[in-house]
Coordinates of C-alpha atoms in Angstrom, one line a residue:
Chain A
M14 CA 0.0 0.0 0.0
K15 CA 2.9 2.3 0.9
R16 CA 4.4 1.7 -2.6
I17 CA 1.1 2.6 -4.3
A18 CA 1.0 5.8 -2.3
F19 CA 4.5 6.5 -3.4
L20 CA 3.5 6.0 -7.0
G21 CA 0.5 8.3 -6.4
A22 CA 2.8 11.0 -5.1
G23 CA 5.0 10.6 -8.1
A24 CA 1.9 11.0 -10.4
V25 CA 0.9 14.2 -8.7
F26 CA 4.4 15.5 -9.1
S27 CA 4.7 14.7 -12.7
L28 CA 1.3 16.2 -13.5
L29 CA 2.4 19.5 -11.9
L30 CA 5.8 19.4 -13.6
A31 CA 4.2 18.8 -17.0
L32 CA 1.8 21.7 -16.5
S33 CA 4.8 24.0 -16.0
L34 CA 6.8 22.7 -19.0
G35 CA 6.3 24.1 -22.5
T36 CA 7.1 26.9 -24.8
G37 CA 6.5 29.5 -22.0
Q38 CA 8.3 28.1 -19.1
I39 CA 6.6 28.5 -15.7
N40 CA 8.2 27.8 -12.4
M41 CA 6.4 24.9 -10.7
M42 CA 6.4 26.7 -7.4
H43 CA 4.4 29.5 -8.9
L44 CA 1.7 27.3 -10.3
G45 CA -0.7 27.8 -7.3
Q46 CA -0.2 31.5 -7.5
I47 CA -0.9 31.7 -11.2
L48 CA -4.0 29.5 -11.0
T49 CA -5.6 31.6 -8.2
G50 CA -4.9 34.8 -10.0
Q51 CA -6.1 36.2 -13.3
G52 CA -3.7 36.3 -16.3
V53 CA -2.7 35.0 -19.6
E54 CA -0.6 32.3 -18.1
K55 CA -3.7 31.0 -16.3
T56 CA -5.5 30.7 -19.6
V57 CA -2.6 29.0 -21.2
I58 CA -2.3 26.4 -18.4
L59 CA -6.1 25.7 -18.2
Q60 CA -7.0 25.8 -21.8
I61 CA -4.0 24.4 -23.6
R62 CA -1.8 22.5 -21.2
L63 CA -4.3 20.9 -18.9
P64 CA -6.2 18.9 -21.5
R65 CA -3.0 17.8 -23.0
V66 CA -1.5 16.7 -19.7
I67 CA -4.7 14.9 -18.7
A68 CA -4.8 13.2 -22.1
G69 CA -1.2 12.1 -21.7
F70 CA -2.0 10.7 -18.3
V71 CA -5.0 8.7 -19.3
V72 CA -3.3 7.4 -22.5
G73 CA -0.3 6.2 -20.4
S74 CA -2.7 4.7 -17.8
G75 CA -4.8 2.9 -20.4
L76 CA -1.9 1.5 -22.3
S77 CA -0.1 0.3 -19.2
V78 CA -3.1 -1.3 -17.6
A79 CA -4.0 -3.0 -20.8
G80 CA -0.5 -4.3 -21.1
A81 CA -0.6 -5.7 -17.6
V82 CA -3.9 -7.5 -18.3
L83 CA -2.6 -9.0 -21.6
Q84 CA 0.7 -10.1 -20.1
A85 CA -1.2 -12.0 -17.4
L86 CA -3.8 -13.3 -19.7
L87 CA -1.5 -14.5 -22.4
R88 CA 1.3 -15.4 -19.9
N89 CA 3.7 -13.6 -22.2
P90 CA 6.3 -11.0 -21.2
L91 CA 6.2 -9.5 -24.7
A92 CA 2.4 -8.9 -24.7
E93 CA 1.4 -5.3 -24.7
S94 CA -1.6 -3.2 -25.3
Y95 CA -1.5 -3.7 -29.1
T96 CA -0.6 -7.4 -29.1
L97 CA -4.1 -8.5 -30.4
G98 CA -3.8 -6.5 -33.6
L99 CA -5.2 -3.3 -32.1
S100 CA -2.5 -0.9 -33.2
G101 CA -2.8 -2.2 -36.8
G102 CA -6.6 -1.8 -36.8
A103 CA -6.4 1.7 -35.2
S104 CA -3.7 2.9 -37.7
L105 CA -5.8 1.7 -40.6
G106 CA -8.8 3.5 -39.1
L107 CA -6.8 6.7 -38.8
C108 CA -5.6 6.5 -42.4
L109 CA -9.1 5.9 -43.6
G110 CA -10.2 9.0 -41.6
I111 CA -7.5 11.1 -43.0
F112 CA -8.2 9.9 -46.5
L113 CA -11.9 10.8 -46.1
R114 CA -10.8 14.2 -44.7
Q115 CA -12.8 13.6 -41.5
H116 CA -10.3 15.4 -39.4
S117 CA -12.6 16.2 -36.5
S118 CA -13.7 12.6 -36.0
L119 CA -10.2 11.0 -36.3
P120 CA -10.5 9.7 -32.7
L121 CA -13.6 7.8 -33.7
F122 CA -11.9 6.3 -36.7
A123 CA -9.0 5.1 -34.6
F124 CA -11.3 3.6 -32.0
A125 CA -13.4 1.9 -34.6
G126 CA -10.3 0.5 -36.2
A127 CA -9.2 -1.0 -32.9
M128 CA -12.6 -2.5 -32.3
V129 CA -12.5 -4.2 -35.7
S130 CA -9.5 -6.1 -34.5
L131 CA -11.2 -6.9 -31.2
V132 CA -14.2 -8.3 -33.0
I133 CA -12.0 -10.5 -35.2
I134 CA -10.1 -11.8 -32.1
L135 CA -13.4 -12.5 -30.2
M136 CA -14.9 -14.3 -33.2
A137 CA -11.8 -16.5 -33.2
T138 CA -12.2 -17.3 -29.5
Y139 CA -15.8 -18.3 -30.2
R140 CA -15.1 -20.5 -33.2
H141 CA -11.9 -22.2 -31.9
H142 CA -11.0 -22.1 -28.3
F143 CA -7.9 -20.1 -29.0
A144 CA -5.7 -19.2 -26.0
G145 CA -2.2 -18.1 -25.2
A146 CA 0.4 -18.2 -27.9
T147 CA -2.2 -18.8 -30.6
L148 CA -3.9 -15.6 -29.8
V149 CA -0.6 -13.7 -29.9
L150 CA 0.1 -15.2 -33.3
L151 CA -3.4 -14.2 -34.5
G152 CA -2.7 -10.6 -33.3
V153 CA 0.6 -10.5 -35.1
A154 CA -1.0 -11.7 -38.3
L155 CA -3.7 -9.0 -38.0
N156 CA -1.1 -6.3 -37.4
F157 CA 0.9 -7.3 -40.4
I158 CA -2.2 -7.2 -42.7
F159 CA -3.3 -3.8 -41.4
S160 CA 0.2 -2.4 -41.5
A161 CA 0.6 -3.5 -45.1
L162 CA -2.6 -1.6 -45.9
V163 CA -1.3 1.5 -44.0
L164 CA 2.0 1.3 -45.9
F165 CA 0.1 1.1 -49.1
W166 CA -1.8 4.2 -48.2
L167 CA 1.3 6.1 -47.1
A168 CA 3.0 5.2 -50.4
V169 CA 0.2 6.7 -52.5
A170 CA -0.9 9.6 -50.1
R171 CA -0.1 13.2 -50.8
S172 CA 2.6 14.8 -48.7
E173 CA 0.6 17.0 -46.3
R174 CA -1.6 14.0 -45.5
F175 CA 1.4 11.9 -45.1
Q176 CA 2.8 14.2 -42.5
Q177 CA -0.5 14.1 -40.5
G178 CA -0.7 10.4 -40.8
F179 CA 2.8 10.0 -39.7
F180 CA 2.2 11.9 -36.4
W181 CA -0.7 9.7 -35.6
L182 CA 1.1 6.6 -36.4
V183 CA 4.0 7.3 -34.0
G184 CA 1.8 8.8 -31.3
D185 CA 1.3 12.4 -30.6
L186 CA -0.6 14.4 -28.0
S187 CA -0.7 17.9 -29.6
W188 CA -4.1 17.5 -31.3
V189 CA -6.2 16.3 -28.4
S190 CA -9.9 17.1 -28.8
V191 CA -11.6 17.9 -25.5
K192 CA -14.7 16.0 -26.5
A193 CA -12.8 12.8 -27.2
L194 CA -10.8 13.4 -24.0
R195 CA -14.0 13.5 -21.9
V196 CA -15.4 10.2 -23.3
A197 CA -12.1 8.4 -23.4
S198 CA -10.9 9.3 -20.0
G199 CA -14.2 8.3 -18.4
L200 CA -14.1 5.0 -20.1
I201 CA -10.4 4.4 -19.2
A202 CA -11.1 5.2 -15.6
A203 CA -14.2 2.9 -15.5
V204 CA -12.5 0.0 -17.1
S205 CA -9.4 0.3 -14.9
L206 CA -11.7 0.3 -11.8
Y207 CA -13.4 -2.9 -13.1
L208 CA -10.0 -4.5 -13.6
V209 CA -8.9 -3.6 -10.0
M210 CA -12.0 -5.4 -8.8
K211 CA -11.3 -8.4 -11.0
A212 CA -7.5 -8.4 -10.1
R213 CA -7.5 -11.7 -8.4
T214 CA -9.0 -13.4 -11.4
L215 CA -5.9 -12.3 -13.3
D216 CA -3.6 -13.8 -10.7
A217 CA -5.6 -17.1 -11.0
L218 CA -5.4 -17.1 -14.8
S219 CA -1.6 -16.7 -14.6
L220 CA -1.5 -20.2 -12.9
G221 CA -2.8 -21.8 -16.1
E222 CA -6.3 -22.3 -17.3
E223 CA -6.8 -25.7 -15.7
K224 CA -5.9 -24.5 -12.2
A225 CA -7.9 -21.4 -12.7
A226 CA -11.0 -23.4 -13.6
T227 CA -10.7 -25.5 -10.4
L228 CA -10.5 -22.3 -8.5
G229 CA -14.0 -21.5 -9.6
I230 CA -13.3 -19.3 -12.6
S231 CA -15.3 -19.6 -15.8
V232 CA -12.1 -19.4 -17.8
I233 CA -13.6 -18.8 -21.3
S234 CA -16.0 -16.0 -20.4
V235 CA -13.4 -14.3 -18.1
R236 CA -10.9 -14.5 -20.9
R237 CA -13.3 -12.7 -23.3
A238 CA -14.1 -10.1 -20.7
M239 CA -10.5 -9.4 -20.1
I240 CA -9.7 -9.2 -23.8
T241 CA -12.6 -6.8 -24.3
A242 CA -11.5 -4.6 -21.3
A243 CA -7.9 -4.4 -22.5
S244 CA -9.0 -3.6 -26.0
L245 CA -11.3 -0.8 -24.8
L246 CA -8.4 0.7 -22.9
A247 CA -6.0 0.5 -25.8
G248 CA -8.8 1.7 -28.2
C249 CA -9.5 4.8 -26.1
S250 CA -5.8 5.5 -25.8
V251 CA -5.2 5.2 -29.5
A252 CA -8.2 7.5 -30.2
L253 CA -6.6 10.2 -28.1
S254 CA -3.0 10.0 -29.2
G255 CA -2.5 7.7 -32.1
V256 CA -0.3 4.7 -31.6
V257 CA 2.1 5.4 -28.7
G258 CA 4.4 2.4 -28.5
F259 CA 6.4 0.7 -25.8
V260 CA 4.5 2.2 -22.8
G261 CA 2.2 -0.8 -22.5
L262 CA 5.1 -3.1 -22.7
I263 CA 7.6 -1.8 -20.1
V264 CA 5.4 -0.1 -17.5
P265 CA 3.9 -3.4 -16.2
H266 CA 7.4 -4.8 -15.8
L267 CA 8.5 -1.7 -13.9
V268 CA 5.5 -1.8 -11.7
R269 CA 6.0 -5.5 -10.8
M270 CA 9.5 -4.6 -9.8
I271 CA 8.1 -1.9 -7.5
T272 CA 4.9 -3.4 -6.0
G273 CA 5.4 -7.2 -6.5
A274 CA 3.4 -9.3 -8.9
V275 CA -0.1 -9.4 -7.2
H276 CA -2.5 -7.7 -9.6
R277 CA -4.5 -6.0 -6.9
R278 CA -1.4 -3.8 -6.7
V279 CA -0.1 -4.1 -10.2
I280 CA -3.2 -2.6 -11.8
P281 CA -3.4 0.6 -9.7
G282 CA 0.4 0.8 -10.0
C283 CA 0.2 0.7 -13.8
F284 CA -2.5 3.3 -13.8
L285 CA -0.3 5.7 -11.8
L286 CA 3.1 4.9 -13.2
G287 CA 1.9 4.6 -16.8
G288 CA 0.2 7.9 -16.5
S289 CA 3.2 9.7 -14.9
F290 CA 5.5 8.1 -17.4
L291 CA 3.7 9.3 -20.5
V292 CA 3.0 12.8 -19.0
L293 CA 6.8 13.2 -18.4
C294 CA 7.7 11.9 -21.8
D295 CA 5.3 14.4 -23.4
G296 CA 6.8 17.2 -21.3
L297 CA 10.2 16.2 -22.7
A298 CA 8.7 16.0 -26.2
R299 CA 7.6 19.7 -25.8
V300 CA 11.0 21.0 -24.6
V301 CA 13.7 18.9 -26.2
I302 CA 14.0 20.8 -29.5
R303 CA 12.1 24.0 -28.5
P304 CA 10.3 25.7 -30.1
L305 CA 9.5 22.7 -32.2
E306 CA 7.7 19.8 -30.6
L307 CA 8.4 16.1 -31.1
P308 CA 5.6 13.5 -31.3
V309 CA 5.6 11.8 -27.9
G310 CA 6.0 8.3 -29.4
V311 CA 9.6 9.2 -30.4
I312 CA 10.4 10.0 -26.7
T313 CA 8.7 6.9 -25.2
G314 CA 10.4 4.7 -27.7
F315 CA 13.9 6.2 -27.3
F316 CA 14.2 7.1 -23.7
G317 CA 11.8 4.4 -22.4
G318 CA 13.9 1.8 -24.4
L319 CA 17.2 3.1 -23.0
F320 CA 15.9 3.2 -19.5
F321 CA 14.5 -0.3 -19.8
L322 CA 17.7 -1.6 -21.3
F323 CA 19.7 0.0 -18.5
L324 CA 17.4 -1.8 -16.0
L325 CA 17.7 -5.2 -17.7
L326 CA 21.4 -5.1 -17.9
G327 CA 22.1 -3.3 -14.6
H328 CA 19.9 -5.3 -12.3
R329 CA 22.1 -8.1 -11.3
G330 CA 20.2 -11.2 -10.2
T331 CA 16.8 -9.8 -10.5
K332 CA 14.8 -11.4 -13.2
I333 CA 12.2 -9.2 -14.8
W334 CA 10.1 -12.2 -15.9
Chain B
M10 CA -20.9 -52.8 -6.5
V11 CA -21.6 -49.6 -8.4
E12 CA -25.4 -50.0 -7.7
Q13 CA -24.7 -50.3 -4.0
G14 CA -22.6 -47.2 -4.1
K15 CA -25.5 -45.1 -5.3
Q16 CA -27.5 -45.8 -2.2
N17 CA -24.5 -45.7 0.1
S18 CA -24.6 -42.3 1.9
S19 CA -20.8 -42.2 2.3
A20 CA -20.4 -42.1 -1.5
L21 CA -18.7 -38.8 -2.2
I22 CA -18.4 -39.2 -6.0
Y23 CA -20.5 -41.6 -8.1
V24 CA -19.6 -41.9 -11.7
E25 CA -21.9 -43.6 -14.2
N26 CA -20.9 -44.8 -17.7
L27 CA -18.5 -41.8 -18.2
T28 CA -17.1 -41.3 -21.7
G29 CA -15.0 -38.4 -22.7
G30 CA -11.9 -37.0 -24.4
Y31 CA -10.7 -34.3 -26.8
A32 CA -12.2 -33.2 -30.1
R33 CA -12.7 -36.5 -31.9
R34 CA -10.6 -38.7 -29.7
K35 CA -12.3 -40.8 -27.0
V36 CA -9.9 -41.2 -24.1
V37 CA -12.0 -42.3 -21.2
D38 CA -14.4 -45.1 -22.3
N39 CA -17.5 -46.0 -20.3
C40 CA -16.1 -45.8 -16.8
S41 CA -18.2 -46.3 -13.7
L42 CA -16.8 -45.9 -10.2
V43 CA -17.5 -44.8 -6.6
V44 CA -15.3 -42.8 -4.4
T45 CA -16.1 -43.1 -0.7
E46 CA -15.8 -40.2 1.7
G47 CA -12.5 -40.3 3.6
E48 CA -10.7 -42.8 1.4
F49 CA -7.3 -42.6 -0.2
L50 CA -7.8 -43.7 -3.8
G51 CA -5.0 -44.2 -6.2
I52 CA -5.4 -44.1 -10.0
I53 CA -2.8 -46.1 -11.8
G54 CA -2.3 -47.3 -15.4
P55 CA 0.2 -47.0 -18.2
N56 CA 1.0 -43.8 -20.0
G57 CA -1.9 -42.8 -22.2
S58 CA -4.4 -45.0 -20.4
G59 CA -6.6 -42.0 -19.6
K60 CA -5.7 -41.2 -15.9
T61 CA -5.4 -37.5 -16.3
T62 CA -8.4 -37.3 -18.6
L63 CA -10.5 -39.1 -16.1
V64 CA -9.4 -36.6 -13.4
R65 CA -10.2 -33.7 -15.7
L66 CA -13.7 -35.1 -16.3
L67 CA -14.2 -35.6 -12.5
L68 CA -13.2 -32.0 -12.0
G69 CA -15.5 -30.7 -14.6
I70 CA -12.7 -29.0 -16.6
L71 CA -13.6 -31.3 -19.5
K72 CA -17.2 -31.9 -20.4
P73 CA -18.0 -35.6 -20.9
F74 CA -19.3 -37.0 -24.2
S75 CA -21.8 -39.0 -22.2
G76 CA -22.3 -40.4 -18.8
K77 CA -22.9 -38.7 -15.4
I78 CA -20.9 -37.6 -12.4
F79 CA -22.6 -37.1 -9.1
Y80 CA -20.9 -35.3 -6.3
R81 CA -22.7 -35.9 -3.0
G82 CA -25.6 -37.1 -4.9
E83 CA -25.9 -34.0 -7.1
N84 CA -25.2 -34.0 -10.8
V85 CA -21.9 -32.1 -11.3
S86 CA -23.0 -30.5 -14.5
E87 CA -25.7 -28.7 -12.6
R88 CA -23.4 -27.1 -10.1
S89 CA -21.4 -24.0 -10.7
T90 CA -17.6 -24.0 -11.0
L91 CA -17.4 -21.8 -7.9
E92 CA -19.5 -24.2 -5.8
L93 CA -17.3 -27.1 -6.8
A94 CA -14.1 -25.1 -6.2
R95 CA -15.2 -24.8 -2.5
E96 CA -15.3 -28.6 -2.2
I97 CA -12.7 -30.0 -4.6
S98 CA -9.2 -28.8 -5.0
F99 CA -6.8 -29.9 -7.7
L100 CA -3.0 -30.1 -7.9
P101 CA -2.1 -30.5 -11.6
A102 CA 1.1 -32.3 -12.7
S103 CA 2.6 -28.9 -13.6
L104 CA 1.7 -25.5 -12.4
E105 CA 2.6 -22.3 -14.2
T106 CA 4.5 -19.8 -12.1
T107 CA 4.6 -16.9 -14.5
F108 CA 5.0 -14.1 -12.1
P109 CA 7.4 -13.4 -9.2
Y110 CA 4.8 -14.0 -6.5
T111 CA 5.9 -14.6 -2.9
V112 CA 5.0 -17.9 -1.3
E113 CA 2.3 -16.2 0.8
E114 CA 0.8 -14.4 -2.2
F115 CA 0.8 -17.6 -4.2
V116 CA -0.9 -19.7 -1.5
A117 CA -3.5 -16.9 -1.1
L118 CA -4.7 -17.7 -4.6
G119 CA -6.0 -21.0 -3.2
Y120 CA -8.4 -18.9 -1.1
L121 CA -9.9 -17.4 -4.2
P122 CA -13.3 -19.2 -4.1
Y123 CA -14.0 -17.5 -0.8
S124 CA -12.4 -14.2 -1.4
F125 CA -14.6 -11.3 -2.5
W126 CA -13.9 -7.6 -1.9
W127 CA -16.2 -7.7 1.2
A128 CA -14.5 -10.9 2.6
N129 CA -12.6 -10.7 5.9
P130 CA -8.9 -10.4 5.2
R131 CA -8.0 -11.8 8.7
Q132 CA -9.8 -15.0 7.9
E133 CA -7.8 -15.3 4.7
K134 CA -4.5 -14.7 6.5
K135 CA -5.4 -17.4 9.0
V136 CA -6.2 -20.0 6.3
I137 CA -3.0 -19.2 4.5
R138 CA -0.9 -19.5 7.7
E139 CA -2.6 -22.8 8.5
S140 CA -2.1 -24.2 5.1
L141 CA 1.6 -23.2 5.1
S142 CA 2.1 -24.7 8.6
L143 CA 0.4 -28.0 7.5
V144 CA 3.1 -28.4 4.8
Q145 CA 5.8 -27.1 7.2
A146 CA 6.6 -24.2 5.0
L147 CA 5.7 -21.2 7.2
E148 CA 9.3 -20.0 7.2
L149 CA 9.1 -19.7 3.4
A150 CA 6.2 -17.3 3.4
S151 CA 8.1 -14.3 2.1
T152 CA 10.4 -16.2 -0.4
L153 CA 9.7 -15.8 -4.1
I154 CA 8.3 -18.9 -5.7
R155 CA 11.0 -19.0 -8.4
E156 CA 13.7 -19.2 -5.7
L157 CA 12.3 -22.5 -4.3
S158 CA 13.7 -26.0 -4.9
D159 CA 11.4 -28.5 -6.6
G160 CA 10.7 -30.2 -3.3
E161 CA 9.8 -26.9 -1.6
K162 CA 7.7 -25.9 -4.6
Q163 CA 5.6 -29.0 -4.4
R164 CA 4.9 -28.4 -0.7
V165 CA 3.9 -24.8 -1.5
F166 CA 1.7 -26.0 -4.3
L167 CA 0.1 -28.4 -1.9
A168 CA -0.4 -25.6 0.6
Q169 CA -2.2 -23.6 -2.1
A170 CA -4.5 -26.5 -2.8
L171 CA -5.2 -26.8 0.9
A172 CA -6.0 -23.1 1.3
Q173 CA -9.0 -23.9 -0.8
T174 CA -10.2 -25.9 2.3
P175 CA -11.3 -28.8 0.2
K176 CA -13.3 -31.9 1.2
L177 CA -11.7 -33.7 -1.7
L178 CA -8.1 -33.3 -3.0
I179 CA -7.2 -34.6 -6.4
L180 CA -3.5 -34.8 -7.3
D181 CA -1.9 -35.6 -10.7
E182 CA 1.4 -37.3 -10.0
P183 CA 2.5 -35.1 -7.1
T184 CA 5.8 -36.9 -6.7
S185 CA 6.9 -37.1 -10.3
H186 CA 10.2 -35.2 -10.0
L187 CA 11.0 -35.4 -6.3
D188 CA 13.9 -37.2 -4.6
I189 CA 13.1 -40.0 -2.2
G190 CA 13.1 -37.7 0.8
H191 CA 10.7 -35.1 -0.6
L192 CA 8.6 -37.9 -2.1
Y193 CA 7.9 -39.5 1.3
T194 CA 7.4 -36.0 2.9
I195 CA 4.6 -35.3 0.4
M196 CA 3.0 -38.8 0.7
E197 CA 3.2 -38.7 4.5
L198 CA 1.6 -35.2 4.5
L199 CA -1.2 -36.5 2.3
K200 CA -1.7 -39.6 4.5
G201 CA -1.8 -37.4 7.6
L202 CA -4.4 -35.1 6.1
N203 CA -6.4 -38.1 5.0
K204 CA -6.3 -39.8 8.4
R205 CA -6.4 -36.9 10.8
Q206 CA -8.7 -34.5 8.9
G207 CA -10.8 -37.0 7.0
L208 CA -9.7 -35.4 3.7
T209 CA -10.7 -37.6 0.8
V210 CA -7.7 -38.0 -1.6
I211 CA -7.6 -39.1 -5.2
C212 CA -4.1 -39.4 -6.5
I213 CA -2.7 -40.4 -9.9
L214 CA 0.5 -42.3 -9.3
H215 CA 3.1 -43.8 -11.6
D216 CA 5.1 -45.6 -8.9
L217 CA 3.0 -48.7 -8.2
N218 CA 4.9 -49.6 -5.0
L219 CA 4.2 -46.1 -3.7
A220 CA 0.5 -46.4 -4.7
S221 CA 0.4 -49.8 -2.9
D222 CA 1.9 -48.4 0.3
Y223 CA -0.4 -45.4 0.6
C224 CA -3.7 -46.0 -1.1
D225 CA -6.7 -47.8 0.4
R226 CA -7.9 -48.7 -3.0
L227 CA -6.6 -48.6 -6.5
I228 CA -8.2 -48.1 -9.9
L229 CA -6.2 -49.6 -12.7
L230 CA -7.0 -48.1 -16.1
R231 CA -6.2 -49.7 -19.5
K232 CA -6.9 -47.9 -22.8
G233 CA -9.6 -45.7 -21.2
K234 CA -11.4 -48.5 -19.4
I235 CA -11.3 -49.5 -15.8
F236 CA -9.4 -52.8 -15.8
Q237 CA -9.5 -53.6 -12.1
V238 CA -10.6 -51.9 -8.9
G239 CA -9.8 -53.0 -5.4
T240 CA -7.3 -53.1 -2.6
P241 CA -3.6 -53.1 -3.6
E242 CA -3.6 -56.8 -2.9
E243 CA -6.4 -57.4 -5.3
V244 CA -5.1 -55.2 -8.1
L245 CA -1.3 -55.7 -7.9
Q246 CA -1.2 -59.3 -9.1
P247 CA 1.4 -60.6 -11.5
E248 CA -1.1 -61.6 -14.2
I249 CA -3.1 -58.4 -14.0
I250 CA 0.1 -56.3 -14.2
E251 CA 1.4 -58.3 -17.2
A252 CA -1.9 -57.9 -19.0
V253 CA -1.9 -54.1 -18.6
Y254 CA 1.8 -53.1 -18.6
H255 CA 3.1 -56.0 -20.8
T256 CA 5.8 -56.7 -18.4
Q257 CA 6.5 -59.6 -16.1
V258 CA 6.8 -58.9 -12.4
L259 CA 7.2 -60.7 -9.1
V260 CA 5.1 -59.6 -6.2
F261 CA 6.4 -59.7 -2.6
P262 CA 5.0 -58.0 0.5
S263 CA 6.9 -54.9 1.5
P264 CA 9.0 -55.5 4.7
V265 CA 7.8 -52.0 5.9
T266 CA 4.1 -51.9 5.1
G267 CA 3.2 -55.4 4.3
R268 CA 1.6 -54.2 1.1
P269 CA 2.4 -55.9 -2.2
H270 CA 5.5 -54.6 -4.0
L271 CA 6.5 -55.3 -7.6
F272 CA 9.8 -56.4 -8.9
G273 CA 10.5 -56.4 -12.6
K274 CA 11.8 -59.5 -14.2
K275 CA 13.6 -58.0 -17.2
M276 CA 17.1 -57.6 -15.6
E277 CA 19.1 -60.3 -17.5
S278 CA 17.9 -59.4 -21.0

């Protein structure tokens, strides 16, 4: 519990830090002063930075929680939010949206794309009782098919559309729409809460399906519920930011190192650390090559990857998985 | 005998013409049997004779093609998995230990059928402690599962099965990769639980001498059918063993338990 509180404090700190970062630098200590007063800076913070910071937080949370769920469900350390073909579906949805010039409803296109993958996966679990590695392979196949179609579109798209598509495909938080943010953050919070309540089921499933069944779990329906929950989380995240990679893969591993492996702590831990992680990455993305901004996916991939590599190589004796 | 069992009030499990398997392959073929409350029952038979499949059917993990299973007189197919989980606990031949749980966290998963968000955490702690002390593993409580030896692991797995506070414990080859010391530790633990707490035990065993020493009754399977049921003396006879395992044996009473022990006759070839 202490460790979750520690992660919570970290989350508050990173939210405040991220609010003060940007083109017009604000001292973190003065945040309270600015917000109680009246000024241009207050408008900048509330209207521009706050939605972006919140979006960063819920996207990071959603991806990390989804990653933790899928790693437990598929008993696979490489599973992440997009494993079941969701990123491919979302990317294709985005490209379709850009092609149709539906710029204001791009979040909807991304979400719909992710859900197409979900429906295909669920249909597969109904027809054949797919589980574990087979599901991962199915997701990989879906991702390849969708990415091929995306690449086809990129190859023939005109340059300004290419640029826009590119930002979405690597993940970017600069075009967050407030309407999408409201819906997506509500959904991410609700699904995460559901997963905290179902956390022990995830522990049981990680023992193998046979054992889980004799512990009183209806494995097949629970598996479908968990796949749906993870997909909703990833779908909402993709709708807000495009495809931000790597967060859903590493954050669950980091959280398990901090809180231990019991999902009652891993899920809240992922929510907090995942959110903080992405908010900080986005803060970095805004200041690294000022006044230009990088898409946040570049930062998560590069610095997240370096950090994780450092952990893997530096942590003598501690196995991550 | 099967008909008697149906009326017998101490029948815990009553199985009638059970047939089942996977996809198109029939593995268990028309088996009928009775398990009496409080007994230590061994399931033996060659590889592929349907032991594990029979156990899966009994547990309800696998749906039978035909036939019926009654648990305490009620049809198993009409009871929820949760209800069954509060009565029957299972220790599979291999358990996945994907995550770095501590022993205590791992054993706590056995309490899952009773654990809801409104449940009393103190009661759960108590059950976990009791289960760990039953297998003499209290001192391991905060160790990580992956740091345990195979022998310790098997004891902890058993503790997890006991945290389910079962009336019936089903084990699939619990001694398969244990040394002789740990092997007897586990079997003595099971015998103790069976004798002192009245826990009914069904145990798949490959080692026929071990089965003979510890089981009240044996079920011998061959090609999915029950070939012989009875006391070790009734089942472990040279001609029966030869018919099922295609190997010649001598049978002598064990100097320790007095139960029949088998000795293979293929040494000189």
